[in-house]
Each structure stands twice: as structure tokens, then as C-alpha cells.
mmCIF file of C-alpha atoms in Angstrom:
data_model
loop_
_atom_site.group_PDB
_atom_site.id
_atom_site.type_symbol
_atom_site.label_atom_id
_atom_site.label_comp_id
_atom_site.label_asym_id
_atom_site.label_seq_id
_atom_site.Cartn_x
_atom_site.Cartn_y
_atom_site.Cartn_z
ATOM 1 C CA LEU A 3 115.906 108.813 97.062
ATOM 2 C CA GLY A 4 114.864 111.968 98.888
ATOM 3 C CA PRO A 5 113.185 113.676 95.935
ATOM 4 C CA ILE A 6 111.423 110.451 94.955
ATOM 5 C CA ILE A 7 110.061 109.862 98.461
ATOM 6 C CA ALA A 8 109.148 113.516 99.003
ATOM 7 C CA SER A 9 107.394 114.056 95.682
ATOM 8 C CA SER A 10 105.526 110.738 95.910
ATOM 9 C CA SER A 11 104.301 111.279 99.450
ATOM 10 C CA LEU A 12 103.389 114.928 98.815
ATOM 11 C CA THR A 13 101.516 114.013 95.641
ATOM 12 C CA ALA A 14 99.617 111.213 97.348
ATOM 13 C CA PHE A 15 98.849 112.876 100.690
ATOM 14 C CA GLY A 16 99.440 116.611 100.245
ATOM 15 C CA MET A 17 101.329 118.421 102.997
ATOM 16 C CA LYS A 18 100.405 115.625 105.422
ATOM 17 C CA GLY A 19 102.702 113.428 103.317
ATOM 18 C CA THR A 20 105.727 115.142 104.843
ATOM 19 C CA ILE A 21 105.264 112.856 107.842
ATOM 20 C CA VAL A 22 106.748 110.089 105.657
ATOM 21 C CA LEU A 23 110.052 111.960 105.868
ATOM 22 C CA LEU A 24 110.153 111.190 109.583
ATOM 23 C CA ILE A 25 110.965 107.572 108.767
ATOM 24 C CA PRO A 26 114.528 108.201 107.522
ATOM 25 C CA ALA A 27 114.949 110.990 110.093
ATOM 26 C CA VAL A 28 114.302 108.481 112.888
ATOM 27 C CA LEU A 29 116.001 105.452 111.292
ATOM 28 C CA MET A 30 119.359 107.083 110.536
ATOM 29 C CA PRO A 31 120.199 108.120 114.129
ATOM 30 C CA LEU A 32 119.215 104.615 115.274
ATOM 31 C CA ILE A 33 121.544 103.068 112.678
ATOM 32 C CA VAL A 34 124.366 105.391 113.743
ATOM 33 C CA LEU A 35 123.812 104.577 117.417
ATOM 34 C CA ALA A 36 123.794 100.848 116.688
ATOM 35 C CA ASN A 37 127.133 101.178 114.883
ATOM 36 C CA LEU A 38 128.736 103.809 117.110
ATOM 37 C CA LYS A 39 131.423 101.503 118.487
ATOM 38 C CA GLU A 40 132.608 100.563 114.984
ATOM 39 C CA LEU A 41 132.443 104.183 113.806
ATOM 40 C CA ASN A 42 134.588 105.285 116.766
ATOM 41 C CA ARG A 43 137.142 102.570 115.973
ATOM 42 C CA ILE A 44 137.342 103.675 112.330
ATOM 43 C CA THR A 45 137.683 107.332 113.371
ATOM 44 C CA ALA A 46 140.504 106.536 115.797
ATOM 45 C CA ALA A 47 142.359 104.509 113.162
ATOM 46 C CA SER A 48 141.898 107.297 110.635
ATOM 47 C CA ARG A 49 143.249 109.919 113.041
ATOM 48 C CA GLY A 50 146.379 107.860 113.649
ATOM 49 C CA GLU A 51 146.930 107.452 109.906
ATOM 50 C CA LYS A 52 146.379 111.169 109.256
ATOM 51 C CA LYS A 53 148.852 112.069 111.997
ATOM 52 C CA ARG A 54 151.544 109.865 110.423
ATOM 53 C CA LYS A 55 150.836 111.286 106.963
ATOM 54 C CA LYS A 56 150.933 114.866 108.268
ATOM 55 C CA GLU A 57 154.327 114.268 109.848
ATOM 56 C CA LEU A 58 155.625 113.077 106.476
ATOM 57 C CA ALA A 59 153.784 115.621 104.343
ATOM 58 C CA GLU A 60 155.083 118.874 102.981
ATOM 59 C CA ALA A 61 153.635 122.250 103.937
ATOM 60 C CA ASP A 62 149.979 122.879 103.134
ATOM 61 C CA ASN A 63 149.310 124.127 99.615
ATOM 62 C CA TRP A 64 146.855 126.977 100.223
ATOM 63 C CA PRO A 65 146.552 128.146 96.597
ATOM 64 C CA ALA A 66 145.575 124.624 95.486
ATOM 65 C CA PHE A 67 143.190 124.353 98.421
ATOM 66 C CA ALA A 68 141.560 127.655 97.399
ATOM 67 C CA LYS A 69 141.022 126.297 93.866
ATOM 68 C CA VAL A 70 139.423 123.110 95.169
ATOM 69 C CA THR A 71 137.231 125.166 97.510
ATOM 70 C CA ALA A 72 136.108 127.339 94.582
ATOM 71 C CA VAL A 73 135.248 124.224 92.550
ATOM 72 C CA ILE A 74 133.265 122.709 95.432
ATOM 73 C CA THR A 75 131.419 125.971 96.071
ATOM 74 C CA SER A 76 130.583 126.444 92.387
ATOM 75 C CA ARG A 77 129.396 122.860 92.050
ATOM 76 C CA SER A 78 127.171 123.221 95.111
ATOM 77 C CA ILE A 79 125.606 126.407 93.757
ATOM 78 C CA VAL A 80 124.878 124.790 90.387
ATOM 79 C CA ASN A 81 123.594 121.576 91.999
ATOM 80 C CA TYR A 82 121.192 123.348 94.359
ATOM 81 C CA GLY A 83 120.169 125.631 91.514
ATOM 82 C CA MET A 84 119.271 122.614 89.395
ATOM 83 C CA ILE A 85 117.410 120.953 92.255
ATOM 84 C CA THR A 86 115.309 124.096 92.579
ATOM 85 C CA PHE A 87 115.038 124.866 88.861
ATOM 86 C CA ILE A 88 114.093 121.423 87.506
ATOM 87 C CA PRO A 89 110.664 121.024 89.135
ATOM 88 C CA LEU A 90 109.816 124.698 88.586
ATOM 89 C CA TYR A 91 110.853 124.514 84.938
ATOM 90 C CA PHE A 92 108.902 121.357 84.188
ATOM 91 C CA ALA A 93 105.807 122.578 86.072
ATOM 92 C CA SER A 94 105.817 126.169 84.738
ATOM 93 C CA ALA A 95 107.491 126.173 81.332
ATOM 94 C CA MET A 96 106.587 122.633 80.260
ATOM 95 C CA LEU A 97 103.179 122.722 81.972
ATOM 96 C CA LEU A 98 103.594 119.337 83.637
ATOM 97 C CA SER A 99 101.919 118.369 86.887
ATOM 98 C CA GLU A 100 103.815 118.740 90.142
ATOM 99 C CA ALA A 101 104.103 114.948 90.305
ATOM 100 C CA ALA A 102 105.634 114.765 86.822
ATOM 101 C CA ALA A 103 107.986 117.633 87.669
ATOM 102 C CA GLY A 104 108.975 115.690 90.797
ATOM 103 C CA ARG A 105 109.725 112.640 88.663
ATOM 104 C CA ALA A 106 112.008 114.782 86.477
ATOM 105 C CA LEU A 107 113.876 115.809 89.624
ATOM 106 C CA ALA A 108 114.019 112.156 90.694
ATOM 107 C CA LEU A 109 115.544 111.242 87.315
ATOM 108 C CA PHE A 110 118.179 113.945 87.785
ATOM 109 C CA SER A 111 118.922 112.803 91.357
ATOM 110 C CA VAL A 112 119.220 109.097 90.553
ATOM 111 C CA VAL A 113 121.512 109.744 87.571
ATOM 112 C CA ALA A 114 123.598 112.135 89.692
ATOM 113 C CA ALA A 115 124.003 109.522 92.431
ATOM 114 C CA ALA A 116 125.101 106.883 89.923
ATOM 115 C CA ALA A 117 127.467 109.361 88.257
ATOM 116 C CA THR A 118 129.073 110.146 91.608
ATOM 117 C CA LEU A 119 129.732 106.461 92.175
ATOM 118 C CA PHE A 120 131.080 105.704 88.706
ATOM 119 C CA GLY A 121 132.880 109.044 88.420
ATOM 120 C CA GLY A 122 135.167 108.077 91.285
ATOM 121 C CA HIS A 123 136.309 104.978 89.436
ATOM 122 C CA ALA A 124 136.765 106.925 86.201
ATOM 123 C CA SER A 125 138.808 109.559 88.061
ATOM 124 C CA ASP A 126 141.193 106.873 89.257
ATOM 125 C CA ARG A 127 141.853 105.944 85.630
ATOM 126 C CA ILE A 128 142.027 109.322 83.901
ATOM 127 C CA GLY A 129 143.222 111.484 86.773
ATOM 128 C CA PHE A 130 141.447 113.791 89.182
ATOM 129 C CA SER A 131 142.305 117.046 87.462
ATOM 130 C CA ARG A 132 141.348 115.803 83.996
ATOM 131 C CA MET A 133 138.059 114.480 85.334
ATOM 132 C CA ILE A 134 137.154 117.780 86.969
ATOM 133 C CA LYS A 135 138.174 119.940 84.004
ATOM 134 C CA GLY A 136 136.536 117.657 81.457
ATOM 135 C CA SER A 137 133.209 117.227 83.198
ATOM 136 C CA TYR A 138 132.745 120.906 84.033
ATOM 137 C CA THR A 139 133.838 121.993 80.551
ATOM 138 C CA LEU A 140 131.153 119.747 79.064
ATOM 139 C CA LEU A 141 128.617 120.860 81.685
ATOM 140 C CA ALA A 142 128.697 124.562 80.810
ATOM 141 C CA PRO A 143 127.137 124.356 77.318
ATOM 142 C CA LEU A 144 124.578 121.807 78.547
ATOM 143 C CA LEU A 145 123.410 124.216 81.245
ATOM 144 C CA LEU A 146 123.106 127.006 78.694
ATOM 145 C CA LEU A 147 121.138 124.783 76.332
ATOM 146 C CA PHE A 148 118.747 123.274 78.896
ATOM 147 C CA PRO A 149 116.309 126.189 79.388
ATOM 148 C CA LEU A 150 116.147 126.734 75.624
ATOM 149 C CA ILE A 151 114.752 123.266 74.934
ATOM 150 C CA GLY A 152 111.054 123.473 74.189
ATOM 151 C CA ASN A 153 110.414 119.747 74.044
ATOM 152 C CA ILE A 154 109.624 117.818 77.229
ATOM 153 C CA TYR A 155 111.316 114.626 76.082
ATOM 154 C CA LEU A 156 114.477 116.387 74.909
ATOM 155 C CA ALA A 157 114.618 118.304 78.179
ATOM 156 C CA LEU A 158 114.305 115.066 80.146
ATOM 157 C CA LEU A 159 116.961 113.471 77.981
ATOM 158 C CA LEU A 160 119.283 116.438 78.503
ATOM 159 C CA LEU A 161 118.942 116.052 82.289
ATOM 160 C CA ILE A 162 120.951 112.842 82.050
ATOM 161 C CA PRO A 163 124.235 114.286 80.726
ATOM 162 C CA ILE A 164 123.789 117.360 82.936
ATOM 163 C CA ALA A 165 123.527 115.140 86.030
ATOM 164 C CA VAL A 166 126.482 113.038 84.870
ATOM 165 C CA MET A 167 128.742 116.022 84.187
ATOM 166 C CA LEU A 168 127.732 117.793 87.395
ATOM 167 C CA SER A 169 128.230 114.799 89.682
ATOM 168 C CA SER A 170 130.893 112.606 88.104
ATOM 169 C CA ALA A 171 133.743 114.839 89.273
ATOM 170 C CA GLN A 172 132.551 115.040 92.865
ATOM 171 C CA GLY A 173 134.749 112.182 94.086
ATOM 172 C CA ALA A 174 137.787 113.593 92.290
ATOM 173 C CA THR A 175 137.201 116.997 93.873
ATOM 174 C CA ILE A 176 136.971 115.512 97.343
ATOM 175 C CA ALA A 177 140.103 113.446 96.765
ATOM 176 C CA LEU A 178 142.038 116.519 95.629
ATOM 177 C CA GLY A 179 140.830 118.400 98.690
ATOM 178 C CA GLN A 180 142.249 115.703 100.948
ATOM 179 C CA LYS A 181 145.707 115.906 99.401
#
């Protein structure tokens, strides 16, 4: 939602539109404060469960943890790169307005959010490792192809599988990191 709200308010009101971003910045702390008692209860229960699991668990697997950390770091670099590249690409190379470039970023963000949600369920079925390897293997050629597309509609269409492949393995990666 962030890119949609930001690009819409900036397009409509210019830099003064950034004041709209104060709404979620003020609302979220209020929501957290209103639910602090429940959040503390959940945290305490989680700590007790983690302590029991740690007592039963084997030694930490640092090589596996390093691999998961590398995957998370790489994914973050690519994700932030895309968030920066998409509006610049559509505004500069495709000669779209800033508002249209913002809508392209919104498309990417919404698809990525949905892919994160559904990717977790898919990971449960096919396995965490297979999900991570499969999605990132398919992502690589899509990323190479994206800047070569000269058609606005094909580029927009290609954003969908890029967002899916980039974000669908996020839940699996987090789950592996917790093991």
C-alpha cells in the first residue's frame, strides 16, 4: 500500500502530499499501544516455547544459517533494486509520467505482497528448500530480460512473474532461518 499511497498523494499534491504519510505513521503506534497487553502475552508465551525447543534442539547449524543469511541479503538487494528501478525505468526508458511509473511500482508491490502470502502455503506443500531454489532460479532470467523489453505492456506484464518469483519464497526463507 505504501507505494500506492505515496505516488497518489505526491501526484495529487506535490511534495506537500507527503503529509498523507503521517496518517499510518501516527495510527500504527496507537494500534500497537492499544494492543500492548496482548502483544506482551504472546511474546512471553513465545519465549517459553523457544526455551523448551532450545533445550531439546541440537547445536546451532552455522553453515546453514550463513546460507539463509546470504539468501535473505541477496533478496533484499534485488527487492530494493527493483523498487528503485521500476519507477525510474518506466519514467525514463518508457517515457511514462511519474504517476504511471508509480502505478507500475504499485502493481509490483501488490503482486509481491500476494505472492508472499500464497508462497508460504505453497512452501508448506513443496518444501522450503525447493520453493527457494525454484523461485530464484526462475527469477534470474526474468530480471535479465526485463530491461530489454521495449514494450510498455510487456514490461508491465513481466513485472507480475518477477514479483511472484522474488516474493513467494520469502516465507520459506524465514522459516528456514528459524530452524
